[in-house]
XYZ file of C-alpha atoms in Angstrom:
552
model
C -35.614 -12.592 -21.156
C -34.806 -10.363 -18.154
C -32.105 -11.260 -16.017
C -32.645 -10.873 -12.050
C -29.658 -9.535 -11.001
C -28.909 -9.350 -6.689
C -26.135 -8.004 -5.134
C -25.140 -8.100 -1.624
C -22.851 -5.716 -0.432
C -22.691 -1.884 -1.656
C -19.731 0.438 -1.242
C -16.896 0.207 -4.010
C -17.470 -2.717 -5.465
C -21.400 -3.590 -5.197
C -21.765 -0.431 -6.364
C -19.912 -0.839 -9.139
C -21.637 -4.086 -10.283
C -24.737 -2.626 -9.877
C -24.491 0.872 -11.839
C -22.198 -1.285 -14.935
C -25.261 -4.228 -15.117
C -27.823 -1.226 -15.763
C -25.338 0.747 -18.711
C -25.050 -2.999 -19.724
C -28.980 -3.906 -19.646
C -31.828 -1.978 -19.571
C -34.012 -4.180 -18.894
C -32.285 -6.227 -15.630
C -33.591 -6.521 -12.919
C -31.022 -5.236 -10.050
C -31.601 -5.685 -6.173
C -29.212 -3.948 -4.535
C -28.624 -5.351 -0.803
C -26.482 -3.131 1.893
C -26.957 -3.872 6.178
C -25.575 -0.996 6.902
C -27.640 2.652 6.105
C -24.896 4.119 3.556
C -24.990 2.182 0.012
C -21.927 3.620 -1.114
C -19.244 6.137 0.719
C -15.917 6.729 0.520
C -14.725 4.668 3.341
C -11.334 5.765 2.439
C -11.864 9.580 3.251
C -12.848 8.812 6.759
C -9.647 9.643 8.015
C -9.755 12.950 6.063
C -12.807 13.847 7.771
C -11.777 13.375 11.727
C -8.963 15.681 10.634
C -10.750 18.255 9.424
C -9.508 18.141 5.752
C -12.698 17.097 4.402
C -15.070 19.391 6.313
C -18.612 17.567 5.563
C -19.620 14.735 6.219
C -22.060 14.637 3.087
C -18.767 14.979 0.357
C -18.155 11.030 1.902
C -21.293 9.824 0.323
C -20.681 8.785 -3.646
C -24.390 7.638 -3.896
C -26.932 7.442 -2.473
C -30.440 5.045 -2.433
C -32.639 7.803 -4.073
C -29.968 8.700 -6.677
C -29.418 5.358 -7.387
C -32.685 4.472 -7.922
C -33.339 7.944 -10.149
C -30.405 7.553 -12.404
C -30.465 3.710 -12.388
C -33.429 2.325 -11.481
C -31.675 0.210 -8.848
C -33.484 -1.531 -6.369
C -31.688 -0.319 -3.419
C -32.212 -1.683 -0.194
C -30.466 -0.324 3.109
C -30.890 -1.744 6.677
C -31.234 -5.483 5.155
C -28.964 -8.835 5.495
C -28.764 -11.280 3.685
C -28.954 -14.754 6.027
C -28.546 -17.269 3.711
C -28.190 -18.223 0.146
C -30.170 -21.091 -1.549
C -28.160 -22.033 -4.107
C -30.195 -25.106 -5.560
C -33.337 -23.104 -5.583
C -31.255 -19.469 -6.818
C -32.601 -17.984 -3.622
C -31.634 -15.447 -1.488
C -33.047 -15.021 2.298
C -33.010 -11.558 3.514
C -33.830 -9.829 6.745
C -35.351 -6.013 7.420
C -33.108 -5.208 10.415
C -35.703 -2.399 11.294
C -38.881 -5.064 12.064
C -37.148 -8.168 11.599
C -38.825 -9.470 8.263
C -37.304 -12.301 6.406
C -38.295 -12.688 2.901
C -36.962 -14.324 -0.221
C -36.130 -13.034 -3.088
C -35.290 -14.888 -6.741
C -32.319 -14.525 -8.530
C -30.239 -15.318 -12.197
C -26.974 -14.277 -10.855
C -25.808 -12.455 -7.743
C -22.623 -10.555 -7.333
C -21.295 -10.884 -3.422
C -19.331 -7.756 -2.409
C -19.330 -8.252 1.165
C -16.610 -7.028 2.278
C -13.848 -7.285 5.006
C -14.463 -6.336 9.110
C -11.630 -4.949 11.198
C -9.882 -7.648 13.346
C -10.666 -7.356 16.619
C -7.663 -8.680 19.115
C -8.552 -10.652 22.023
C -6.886 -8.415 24.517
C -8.534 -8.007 27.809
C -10.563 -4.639 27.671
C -10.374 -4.559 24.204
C -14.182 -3.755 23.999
C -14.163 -0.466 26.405
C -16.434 2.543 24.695
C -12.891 4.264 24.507
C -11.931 1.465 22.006
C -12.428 2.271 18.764
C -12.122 1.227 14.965
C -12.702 2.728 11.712
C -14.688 1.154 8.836
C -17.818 3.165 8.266
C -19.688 6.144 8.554
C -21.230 4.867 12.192
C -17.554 4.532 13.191
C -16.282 7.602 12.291
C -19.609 9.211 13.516
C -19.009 7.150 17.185
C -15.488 8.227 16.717
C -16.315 11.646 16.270
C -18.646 11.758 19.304
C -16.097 10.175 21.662
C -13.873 12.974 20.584
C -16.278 15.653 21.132
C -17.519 14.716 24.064
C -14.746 13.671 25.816
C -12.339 15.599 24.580
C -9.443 13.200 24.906
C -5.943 15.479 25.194
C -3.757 11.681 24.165
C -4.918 8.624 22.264
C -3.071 5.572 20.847
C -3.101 3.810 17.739
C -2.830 0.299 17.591
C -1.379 -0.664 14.437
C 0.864 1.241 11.733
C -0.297 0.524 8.376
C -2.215 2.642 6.110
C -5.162 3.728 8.641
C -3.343 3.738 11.598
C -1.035 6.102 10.194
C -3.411 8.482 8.686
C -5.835 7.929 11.934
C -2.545 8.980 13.930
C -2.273 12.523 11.770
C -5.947 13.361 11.968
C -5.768 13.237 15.440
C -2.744 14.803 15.576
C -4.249 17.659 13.647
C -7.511 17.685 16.197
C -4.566 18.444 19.137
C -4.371 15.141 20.423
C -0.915 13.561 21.230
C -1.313 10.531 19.895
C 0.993 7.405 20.313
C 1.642 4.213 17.775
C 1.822 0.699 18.960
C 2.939 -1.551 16.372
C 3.766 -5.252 17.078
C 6.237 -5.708 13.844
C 10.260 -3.886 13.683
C 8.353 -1.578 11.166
C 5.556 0.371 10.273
C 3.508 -0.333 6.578
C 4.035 -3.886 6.166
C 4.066 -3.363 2.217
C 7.453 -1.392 2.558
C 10.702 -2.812 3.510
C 11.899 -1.701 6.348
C 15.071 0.382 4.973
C 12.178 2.249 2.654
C 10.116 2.551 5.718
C 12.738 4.027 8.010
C 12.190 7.643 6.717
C 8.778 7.201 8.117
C 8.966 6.737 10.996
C 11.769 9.191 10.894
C 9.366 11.774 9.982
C 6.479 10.518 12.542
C 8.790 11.770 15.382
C 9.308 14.757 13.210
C 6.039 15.396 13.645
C 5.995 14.631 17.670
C 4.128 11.340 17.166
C 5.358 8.567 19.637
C 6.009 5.523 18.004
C 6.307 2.078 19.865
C 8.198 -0.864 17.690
C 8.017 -4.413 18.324
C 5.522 -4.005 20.822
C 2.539 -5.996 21.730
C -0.481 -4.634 23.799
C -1.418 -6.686 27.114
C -4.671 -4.949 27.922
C -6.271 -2.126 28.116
C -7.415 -1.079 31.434
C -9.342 1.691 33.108
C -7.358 4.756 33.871
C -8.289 8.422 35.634
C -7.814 9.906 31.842
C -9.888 7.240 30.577
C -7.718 4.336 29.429
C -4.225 3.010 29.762
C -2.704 0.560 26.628
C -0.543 -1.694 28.452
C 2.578 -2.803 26.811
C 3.598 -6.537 27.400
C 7.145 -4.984 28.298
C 5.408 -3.783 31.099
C 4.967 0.188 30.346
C 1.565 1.767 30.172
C 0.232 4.582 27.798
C -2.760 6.747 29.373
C -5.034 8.024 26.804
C -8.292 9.010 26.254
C -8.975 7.284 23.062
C -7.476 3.760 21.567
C -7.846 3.407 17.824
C -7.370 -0.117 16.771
C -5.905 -0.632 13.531
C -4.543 -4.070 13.060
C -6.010 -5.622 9.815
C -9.102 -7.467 8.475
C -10.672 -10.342 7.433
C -13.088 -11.202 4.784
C -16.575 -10.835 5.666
C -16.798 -14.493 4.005
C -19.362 -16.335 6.227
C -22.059 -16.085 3.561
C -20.644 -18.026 0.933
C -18.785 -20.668 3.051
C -22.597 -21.226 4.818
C -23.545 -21.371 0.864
C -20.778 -24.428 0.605
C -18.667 -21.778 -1.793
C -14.739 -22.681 -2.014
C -13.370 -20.429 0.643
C -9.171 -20.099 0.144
C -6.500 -19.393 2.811
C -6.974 -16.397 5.269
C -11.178 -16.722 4.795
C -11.115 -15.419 1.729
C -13.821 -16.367 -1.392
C -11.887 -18.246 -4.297
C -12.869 -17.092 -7.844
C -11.481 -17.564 -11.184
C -10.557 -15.116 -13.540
C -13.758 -14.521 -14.874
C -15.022 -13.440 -10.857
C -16.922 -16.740 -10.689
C -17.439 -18.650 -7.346
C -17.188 -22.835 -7.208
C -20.580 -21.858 -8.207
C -20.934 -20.484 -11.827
C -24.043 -18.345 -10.941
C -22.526 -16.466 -8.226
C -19.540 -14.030 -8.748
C -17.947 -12.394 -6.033
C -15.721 -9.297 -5.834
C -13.738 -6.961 -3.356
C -12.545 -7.247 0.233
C -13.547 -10.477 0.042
C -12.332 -12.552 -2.496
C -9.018 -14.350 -3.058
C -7.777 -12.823 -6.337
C -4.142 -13.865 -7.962
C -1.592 -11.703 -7.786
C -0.094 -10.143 -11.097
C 3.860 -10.851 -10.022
C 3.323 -13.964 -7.414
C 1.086 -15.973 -9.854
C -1.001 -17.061 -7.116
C -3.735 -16.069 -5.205
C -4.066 -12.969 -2.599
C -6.200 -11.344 -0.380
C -5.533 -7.468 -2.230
C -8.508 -5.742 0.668
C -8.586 -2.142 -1.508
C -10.608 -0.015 -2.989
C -9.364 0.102 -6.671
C -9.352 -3.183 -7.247
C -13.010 -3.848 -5.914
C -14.415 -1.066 -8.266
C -12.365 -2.770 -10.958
C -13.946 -6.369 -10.563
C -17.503 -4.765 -9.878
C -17.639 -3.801 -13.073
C -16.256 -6.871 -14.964
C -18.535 -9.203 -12.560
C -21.248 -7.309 -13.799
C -20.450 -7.973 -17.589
C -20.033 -11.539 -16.503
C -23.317 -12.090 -14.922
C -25.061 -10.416 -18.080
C -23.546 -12.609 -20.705
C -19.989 -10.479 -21.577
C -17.405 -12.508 -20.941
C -14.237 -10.280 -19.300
C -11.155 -11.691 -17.693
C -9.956 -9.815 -14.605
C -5.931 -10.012 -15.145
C -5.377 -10.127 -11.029
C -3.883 -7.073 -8.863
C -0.336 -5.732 -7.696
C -1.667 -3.720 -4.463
C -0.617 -0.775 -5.720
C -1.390 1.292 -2.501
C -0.461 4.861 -1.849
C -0.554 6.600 1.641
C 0.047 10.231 3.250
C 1.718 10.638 6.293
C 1.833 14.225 7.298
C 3.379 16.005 4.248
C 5.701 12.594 3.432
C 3.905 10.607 0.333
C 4.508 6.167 1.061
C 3.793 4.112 -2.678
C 4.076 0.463 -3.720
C 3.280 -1.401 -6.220
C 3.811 -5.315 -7.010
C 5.860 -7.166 -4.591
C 8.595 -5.610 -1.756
C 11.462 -7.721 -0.935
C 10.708 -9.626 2.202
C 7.818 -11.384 0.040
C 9.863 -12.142 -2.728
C 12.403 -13.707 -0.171
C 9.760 -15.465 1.313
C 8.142 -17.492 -2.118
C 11.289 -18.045 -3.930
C 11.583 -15.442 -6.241
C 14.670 -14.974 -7.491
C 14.709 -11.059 -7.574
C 17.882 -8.124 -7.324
C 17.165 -4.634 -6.262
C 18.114 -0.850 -6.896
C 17.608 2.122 -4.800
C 18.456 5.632 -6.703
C 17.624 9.181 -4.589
C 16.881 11.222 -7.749
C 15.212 15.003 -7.410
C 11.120 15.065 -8.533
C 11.410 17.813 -10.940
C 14.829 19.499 -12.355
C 17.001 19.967 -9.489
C 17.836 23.823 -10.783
C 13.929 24.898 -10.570
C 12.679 25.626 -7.109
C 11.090 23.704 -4.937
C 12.751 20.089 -6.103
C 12.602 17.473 -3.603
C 14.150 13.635 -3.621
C 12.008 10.724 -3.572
C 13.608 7.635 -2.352
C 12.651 4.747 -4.999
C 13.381 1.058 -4.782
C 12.864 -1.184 -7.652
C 13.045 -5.256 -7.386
C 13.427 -6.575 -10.706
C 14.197 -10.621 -11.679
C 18.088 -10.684 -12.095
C 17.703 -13.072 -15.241
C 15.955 -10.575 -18.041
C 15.000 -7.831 -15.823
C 11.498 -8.432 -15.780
C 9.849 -5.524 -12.457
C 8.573 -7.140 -9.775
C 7.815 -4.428 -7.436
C 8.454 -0.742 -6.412
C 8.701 1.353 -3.223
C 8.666 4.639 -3.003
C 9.015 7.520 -0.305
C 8.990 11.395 -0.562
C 7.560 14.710 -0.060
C 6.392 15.073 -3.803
C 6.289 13.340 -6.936
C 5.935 10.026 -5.787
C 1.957 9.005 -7.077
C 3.235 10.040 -10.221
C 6.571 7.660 -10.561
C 4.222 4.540 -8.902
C 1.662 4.844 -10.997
C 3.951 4.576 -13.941
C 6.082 1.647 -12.286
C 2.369 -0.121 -11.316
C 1.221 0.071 -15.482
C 5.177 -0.891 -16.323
C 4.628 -3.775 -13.624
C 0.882 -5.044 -15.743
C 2.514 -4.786 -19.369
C 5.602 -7.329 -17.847
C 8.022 -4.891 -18.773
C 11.579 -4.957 -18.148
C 13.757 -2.146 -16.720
C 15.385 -2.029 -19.969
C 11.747 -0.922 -20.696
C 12.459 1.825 -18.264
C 15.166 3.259 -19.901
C 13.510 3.629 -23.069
C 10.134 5.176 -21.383
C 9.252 8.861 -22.746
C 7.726 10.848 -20.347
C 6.093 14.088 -19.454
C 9.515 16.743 -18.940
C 9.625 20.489 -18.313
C 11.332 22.175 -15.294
C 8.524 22.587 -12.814
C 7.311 18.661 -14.046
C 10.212 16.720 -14.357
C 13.420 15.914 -15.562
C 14.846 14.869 -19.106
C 15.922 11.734 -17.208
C 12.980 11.118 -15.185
C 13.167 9.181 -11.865
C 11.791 5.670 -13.160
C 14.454 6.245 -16.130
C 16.838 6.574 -13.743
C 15.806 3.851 -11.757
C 15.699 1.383 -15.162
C 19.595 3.014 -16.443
C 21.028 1.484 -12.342
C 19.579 -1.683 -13.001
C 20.412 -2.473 -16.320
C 23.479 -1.130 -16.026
C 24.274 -3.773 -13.493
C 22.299 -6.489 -15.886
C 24.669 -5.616 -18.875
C 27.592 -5.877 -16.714
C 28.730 -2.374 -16.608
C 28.771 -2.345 -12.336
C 28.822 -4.506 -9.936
C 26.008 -3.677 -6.978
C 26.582 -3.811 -3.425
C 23.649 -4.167 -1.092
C 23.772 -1.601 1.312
C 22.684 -3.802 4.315
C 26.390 -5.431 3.329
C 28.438 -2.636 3.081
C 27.378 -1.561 6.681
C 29.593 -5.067 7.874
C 32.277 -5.476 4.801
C 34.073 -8.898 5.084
C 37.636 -9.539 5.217
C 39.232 -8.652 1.826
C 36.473 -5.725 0.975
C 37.217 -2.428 1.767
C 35.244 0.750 1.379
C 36.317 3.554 -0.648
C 34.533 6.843 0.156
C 34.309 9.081 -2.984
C 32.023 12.177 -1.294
C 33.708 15.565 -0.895
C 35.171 16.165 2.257
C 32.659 18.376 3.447
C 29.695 15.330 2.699
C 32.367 13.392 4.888
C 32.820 15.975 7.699
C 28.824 16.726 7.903
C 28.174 12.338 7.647
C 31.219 10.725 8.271
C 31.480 6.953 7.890
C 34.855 5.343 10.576
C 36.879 2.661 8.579
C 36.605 3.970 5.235
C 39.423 5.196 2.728
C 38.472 8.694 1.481
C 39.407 10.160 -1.943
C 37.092 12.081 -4.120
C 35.613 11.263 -7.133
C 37.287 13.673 -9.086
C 40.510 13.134 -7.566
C 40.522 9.368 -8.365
C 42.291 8.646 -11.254
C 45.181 10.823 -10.398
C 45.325 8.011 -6.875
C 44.854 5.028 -7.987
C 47.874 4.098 -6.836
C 47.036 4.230 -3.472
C 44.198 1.728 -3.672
C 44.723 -1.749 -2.754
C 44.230 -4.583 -5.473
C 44.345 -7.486 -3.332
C 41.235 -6.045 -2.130
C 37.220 -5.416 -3.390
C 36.356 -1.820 -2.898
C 32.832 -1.594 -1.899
C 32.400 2.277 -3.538
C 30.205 4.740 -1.458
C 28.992 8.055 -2.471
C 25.959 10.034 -1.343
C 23.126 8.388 -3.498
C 24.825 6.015 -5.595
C 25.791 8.327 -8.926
C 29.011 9.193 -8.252
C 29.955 5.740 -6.903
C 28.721 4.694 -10.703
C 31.165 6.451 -12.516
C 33.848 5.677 -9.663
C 33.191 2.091 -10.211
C 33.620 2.800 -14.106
C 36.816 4.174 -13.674
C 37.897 1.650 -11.388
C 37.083 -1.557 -13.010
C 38.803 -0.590 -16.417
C 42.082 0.185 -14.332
C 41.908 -3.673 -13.232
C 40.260 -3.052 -9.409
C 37.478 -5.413 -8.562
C 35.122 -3.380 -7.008
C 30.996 -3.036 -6.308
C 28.810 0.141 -6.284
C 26.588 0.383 -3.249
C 23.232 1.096 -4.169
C 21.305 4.263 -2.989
C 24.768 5.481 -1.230
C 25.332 6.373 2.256
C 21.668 7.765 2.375
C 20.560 4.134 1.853
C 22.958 2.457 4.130
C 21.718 4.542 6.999
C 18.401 3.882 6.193
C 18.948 0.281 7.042
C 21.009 1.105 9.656
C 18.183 2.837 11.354
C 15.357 0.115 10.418
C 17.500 -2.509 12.334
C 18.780 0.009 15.198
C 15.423 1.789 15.633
């Protein structure tokens, strides 16, 4: 019997439904459906291409209806919505958006991949020409225009996550001064905000002007084009506004179709990718999904994860039965020549469900620190305090950093511990790595502090010690004199045994070095000479990192 297979929605993961369902079945019978012109493009190289980086526009486009249909035999159809489904007749009611044709069409299963749309805020003048978002190839191509036309000298981003931040370098690279307006104390929401600190750092390194805590009023005509109005009352002139807030699942569809529809809009599914109806799967931006760590479900919107589920809604509609496990939102970002990663949960959602969870920040070099070219990445691992068990990982720097995510993201699916960590063997020679790689180093801190060897200090405590702590500097003096810290006793590491006399016991030292090594084997000393004492995690370069996140 053949199966009638329809699809609605192209890109990552229709696409990927559609091309596993014909390696699956030869014989299916696979309708395709896409509104917009482009079946599948890689919506995620937009950015790449208003910078420049990618030079044509043609590399954007994965597939194609012709080579679809060659290689597949896919019944692709562009420029056509789908109004309404008919569940209790398995019907499907489509529109030609070119002459207005509706027609039905018959179906076994279908697979929605519909997507998510950029959030529009309702701010006054929000819908100006010079207002612009970035979702598809007609947006970047309107984009493009604007900019070539006009040739804007300033614009301003609204929003600082992952495409507002690469939107505000590939206009940065086209000469535009571009400012960021972002309404939270921090850019990339998935970070926390002592992680995301060097990032914004490193955005004003790069002459981009970046606007915390601040909410946009309206945006109102100007001589240069526009002006974003700030509700504190300043205005930004530009000639472009980029807004990059968010989206929401294009769910309308299925909730018209009286499909279960979860928090935030999004489609609920089980494991298995099936709606409230068992004949219709769904996948992608669209679809509330459970979340590997939480245990509950999520709106993930991103590319891997769509392609993922594609594929195993595909071997679901044709008869294989395949469990999708859930997502971590592993998520990776480049912001000039800085590399962002996470993976799992960060700390403020942890805090926010209940999780019981303890944390480690190490500073370690991505490749032997002797060969050239070695450069820190800042890593933060949450792990549960009880057997270790990763919950999530953060992780900033100028190389190196895809690398130690992606092994912290498949740690993170296996439920490994950081004792796991410390046992991992991975790839080492001097231009690759160290013999104590990074995510080693990251699993020795934390279950060092799980076996009781050390005591950890959070850094956002050691900036305000209470009465009866007292913190005990162990840099050399010339670390002090280049980033000295007032109201701290100074002696260095390797003059500490021979003064332990002068330290206090009716007092907890709160032990500070650079990065947090030294202050290891300080606290080691310390606590088998009878001092009560805590090493603070990721050192003073972690402690100013929160200092700046809340000062900013």
């Amino acid at each position: 019997m053949t199966t009638r297979l329809l699809i609605v929605g192209g890109v990552a993961g229709g696409a990927a439904a559609a091309t596993r369902a014909r390696r699956l079945d030869e014989r299916a019978d696979i309708l395709l459906i896409e509104r917009g012109p482009s079946v599948s493009f890689a919506n995620c190289g937009l950015p790449y291409h208003i910078g420049r980086v990618i030079e044509k526009r043609d590399a954007l486009l994965v597939q194609t209806p012709d080579t679809l249909a060659r290689r597949f035999r896919i019944d692709v159809r562009t420029g056509v919505e789908a109004l309404r489904i008919l569940p209790a007749c398995k019907r499907l009611l489509l529109r030609d958006l070119a002459n207005g044709i509706e027609r039905e069409e018959p179906y076994d299963k279908l697979i929605l991949s519909p997507g998510a749309a950029p959030l529009i805020p309702p701010i006054p003048g929000i819908h100006n020409p010079r207002v612009r978002v970035l979702r598809s190839l007609d947006d970047m191509d309107a984009l493009l225009a604007l900019i070539e036309a006009g040739k804007p000298a300033r614009a301003v981003v609204i929003g600082a996550g992952y495409i507002g931040l690469e939107m505000a370098e590939a206009l940065h690279r086209r000469g535009l001064r571009v400012a960021v307006v972002e309404a939270a104390d921090q850019v990339m929401a998935p970070l926390d905000p002592e992680m995301a600190a060097p990032v914004q750092q490193h955005l004003a390194a790069h002459g981009v002007e970046l606007r915390r805590r601040a909410c946009v009023a309206a945006i109102e005509p100007h001589p240069e084009g526009v002006a974003v109005r700030l509700a504190a009352g300043d205005s930004l002139p530009c000639g472009l506004v980029i807004v990059a807030v968010g989206v929401r699942p294009e769910s309308a569809l299925a909730r018209d179709a009286g499909l279960a529809v979860g928090d935030g809009g999004g489609i609920i599914v089980d494991e298995f990718l099936r709606t409230s109806n068992p004949d219709i799967l769904a996948v992608g931006d669209a679809v509330l999904t459970r979340h590997v760590v939480a245990g509950r479900p999520c709106l993930i919107p991103l590319a891997g994860p769509a392609s993922r589920q594609g594929r195993l809604a595909a071997d679901n509609a044709l008869g294989r039965p395949s469990r999708y496990r859930g997502a971590l939102g592993t998520a990776i970002c480049k912001v000039f020549d800085l590399t962002v990663a996470s993976t799992g949960l960060n700390e403020k959602t942890l805090a926010r469900f209940g999780i019981p969870h303890a944390k480690v920040y190490v500073h370690p070099m991505h490749h032997a620190a002797y060969y050239p070219g070695a450069q820190p990445i800042a890593l933060k691992v949450l792990y549960d305090p009880r057997d270790g068990r990763l919950l999530g990982a953060q992780a900033v720097g100028l190389d190196g950093v895809d690398k130690r995510v992606d092994v912290l993201a498949t740690a993170l699916h296996a439920g490994m511990t950081v004792f796991d960590l410390e046992e991992l063997e991975l790839c080492y020679a001097p231009p690759y790595g160290s013999a104590r790689d990074p995510v080693n180093y990251a699993g020795f801190t934390a279950a060092n502090a799980l076996r009781g060897d050390v005591a950890l200090c959070d850094p956002a405590d050691a900036l305000q010690p209470a009465e009866g702590q007292l913190l005990l500097d162990v840099r050399t003096p010339a670390e002090i004199a280049a980033a000295p810290l007032p109201g701290t006793l100074n002696i260095t590491l390797d003059d500490l045994r021979a003064r332990l006399a002068e330290l206090p016991r009716d007092r907890e030292l709160l032990v500070l070095c650079q990065v947090g090594l030294r202050g290891y084997l300080a606290c080691r000393i310390l606590s088998q000479n009878g001092f009560r004492c805590r090493n603070i995690t990721g050192g003073y370069k972690t402690m100013m990192a929160v200092k700046s996140a809340r000062e900013g």
